[in-house]
Coordinates of C-alpha atoms in Angstrom, one line a residue:
M1 CA 1.9 -4.6 8.4
I2 CA -0.4 -4.2 11.3
Q3 CA -1.1 -7.3 13.3
D4 CA -4.1 -6.2 15.3
Q5 CA -7.0 -8.3 14.0
Q6 CA -9.6 -5.5 14.5
S7 CA -7.7 -3.1 12.2
V8 CA -6.6 -5.4 9.4
P9 CA -5.8 -3.2 6.5
V10 CA -7.2 -3.6 2.9
L11 CA -5.4 -2.2 0.0
R12 CA -7.4 -1.0 -3.0
M13 CA -7.4 1.5 -5.8
A14 CA -8.8 4.7 -4.7
T15 CA -11.7 6.5 -6.6
Q16 CA -13.3 9.9 -6.6
A17 CA -15.8 8.6 -4.0
D18 CA -12.8 8.5 -1.5
S19 CA -12.1 12.2 -1.7
T20 CA -13.7 13.1 1.6
T21 CA -12.2 10.2 3.4
I22 CA -8.7 11.1 2.1
F23 CA -9.2 14.7 2.8
E24 CA -9.9 13.8 6.5
L25 CA -6.8 11.6 6.6
V26 CA -4.6 14.1 5.1
N27 CA -5.9 16.9 7.3
S28 CA -5.5 14.8 10.5
S29 CA -2.1 13.4 9.7
D30 CA -0.1 15.9 7.4
P31 CA 1.2 19.1 9.0
H32 CA 1.1 20.6 5.4
P33 CA -2.3 19.1 4.1
W34 CA -3.5 19.2 0.5
R35 CA -6.7 21.2 -0.2
L36 CA -9.7 19.1 -1.2
S37 CA -9.5 20.4 -4.7
L38 CA -5.9 18.9 -5.0
I39 CA -7.0 15.6 -3.8
E40 CA -9.9 15.4 -6.2
E41 CA -7.5 16.4 -9.0
A42 CA -5.2 13.7 -7.9
L43 CA -8.0 11.1 -7.8
H44 CA -9.1 12.3 -11.4
S45 CA -5.6 12.5 -13.2
R46 CA -3.2 10.2 -11.2
H47 CA -2.9 6.6 -10.0
N48 CA -4.1 6.2 -6.4
W49 CA -4.1 3.5 -3.7
L50 CA -6.0 3.5 -0.4
L51 CA -5.4 1.4 2.7
E52 CA -8.4 1.2 4.9
C53 CA -9.4 -0.7 7.9
R54 CA -11.3 -3.9 6.9
D55 CA -13.9 -3.7 9.7
S56 CA -14.6 0.1 9.9
G57 CA -13.5 1.2 6.4
Q58 CA -11.5 4.1 8.1
A59 CA -8.7 5.3 5.9
M60 CA -5.2 4.3 7.2
G61 CA -3.1 5.5 4.1
W62 CA -3.2 6.9 0.7
L63 CA -0.7 7.1 -2.1
T64 CA -1.0 9.1 -5.2
A65 CA 1.6 9.0 -8.1
S66 CA 1.9 10.2 -11.6
M67 CA 3.2 8.3 -14.7
M68 CA 4.7 9.8 -17.9
F69 CA 6.2 7.6 -20.4
E70 CA 8.6 5.2 -18.6
Q71 CA 8.8 7.3 -15.4
T72 CA 6.6 7.4 -12.4
E73 CA 6.7 10.0 -9.6
L74 CA 5.5 9.8 -6.1
E75 CA 3.2 12.8 -5.5
L76 CA 2.2 12.1 -1.9
V77 CA 2.2 9.1 0.6
I78 CA 0.5 9.6 3.8
T79 CA -0.4 7.3 6.6
D80 CA -2.6 7.9 9.8
V81 CA -0.5 9.6 12.3
H82 CA -1.6 7.2 14.9
R83 CA -0.5 4.1 12.9
R84 CA 2.9 5.2 11.8
R85 CA 5.8 2.6 11.9
Q86 CA 3.5 -0.3 11.3
G87 CA 4.4 -1.0 7.7
L88 CA 1.6 0.8 6.0
G89 CA 3.7 3.3 4.2
R90 CA 5.9 0.5 3.0
A91 CA 2.8 -1.5 1.9
L92 CA 1.6 1.5 -0.2
L93 CA 5.0 2.1 -1.7
E94 CA 5.6 -1.5 -2.7
Q95 CA 2.2 -1.7 -4.4
W96 CA 3.1 1.6 -6.4
L97 CA 6.4 0.3 -7.3
D98 CA 5.2 -3.1 -8.4
W99 CA 2.3 -1.6 -10.4
S100 CA 4.7 0.7 -12.0
K101 CA 7.0 -2.2 -13.2
Q102 CA 3.9 -3.9 -14.5
Q103 CA 3.1 -0.8 -16.5
G104 CA 6.6 -0.7 -18.1
C105 CA 8.1 2.0 -16.0
E106 CA 11.9 2.1 -15.9
E107 CA 12.4 4.6 -13.2
A108 CA 10.5 6.0 -9.9
L109 CA 11.1 9.4 -8.7
L110 CA 10.2 11.3 -5.4
E111 CA 11.2 14.3 -3.4
V112 CA 11.1 14.4 0.5
R113 CA 11.8 17.0 3.1
E114 CA 15.3 16.6 4.3
S115 CA 14.0 16.6 7.8
N116 CA 11.9 13.5 7.2
L117 CA 14.6 11.0 8.1
G118 CA 12.2 8.1 8.7
A119 CA 10.9 8.3 5.1
I120 CA 14.4 8.7 3.6
K121 CA 15.4 5.5 5.5
L122 CA 12.5 3.7 4.1
Y123 CA 13.1 5.0 0.5
L124 CA 16.7 3.8 0.7
L125 CA 15.7 0.3 2.0
L126 CA 13.4 0.2 -1.1
G127 CA 16.2 0.9 -3.4
F128 CA 15.9 4.6 -4.0
E129 CA 19.1 6.6 -4.0
Q130 CA 19.6 10.4 -3.6
V131 CA 20.3 12.1 -6.8
G132 CA 19.9 15.7 -6.0
L133 CA 18.7 18.6 -3.7
R134 CA 16.2 21.4 -4.4
K135 CA 17.4 24.1 -1.9
N136 CA 15.1 25.9 0.2
Y137 CA 12.1 24.1 -1.4
Y138 CA 9.7 23.4 1.4
P139 CA 8.6 26.4 3.6
L140 CA 8.7 25.9 7.4
D141 CA 5.8 26.9 9.8
E142 CA 8.3 28.9 11.8
G143 CA 9.6 30.8 8.9
G144 CA 12.5 29.9 6.5
S145 CA 12.6 26.8 4.5
E146 CA 14.2 23.5 4.1
H147 CA 15.7 21.4 1.1
A148 CA 13.9 18.7 -0.7
V149 CA 15.9 15.7 -1.2
L150 CA 15.4 14.2 -4.7
M151 CA 15.5 10.4 -5.1
T152 CA 15.3 8.0 -7.8
C153 CA 15.0 4.2 -8.0
K154 CA 15.7 2.1 -11.1
L155 CA 12.8 -0.4 -11.9
K156 CA 14.4 -2.4 -14.7

């Protein structure tokens, strides 16, 4: 987690009132950003956590996940592009997994671009394992596509 005292992160549940803040974070930090309508839908129908700077209230990270019966699925996790590799993504993921266990979930699912090696490494460290591949799932800006790596983690 960030050690800089002026940007101490605070983790809390995200609400509909955070939609514009999250939209700005996603648009500045994700090469394939979600539309505002998708963010608003996620805030309405899924479980969401926001990491923000204690002093400024600036969004540092967001995670949204769905839950159905005893499974939870990561829909999106994003951290500020200027604050990567500082433990923010891990903090969001650990919060999601801990919360999911408390809700009785037995399995966590996710998919990730095969080129996102940093995220894959983090997911493996958190106990996920690769269980499949969706071929040519994600479009590439330069044309073509790349595979989605399917991962799962047993929570019980």
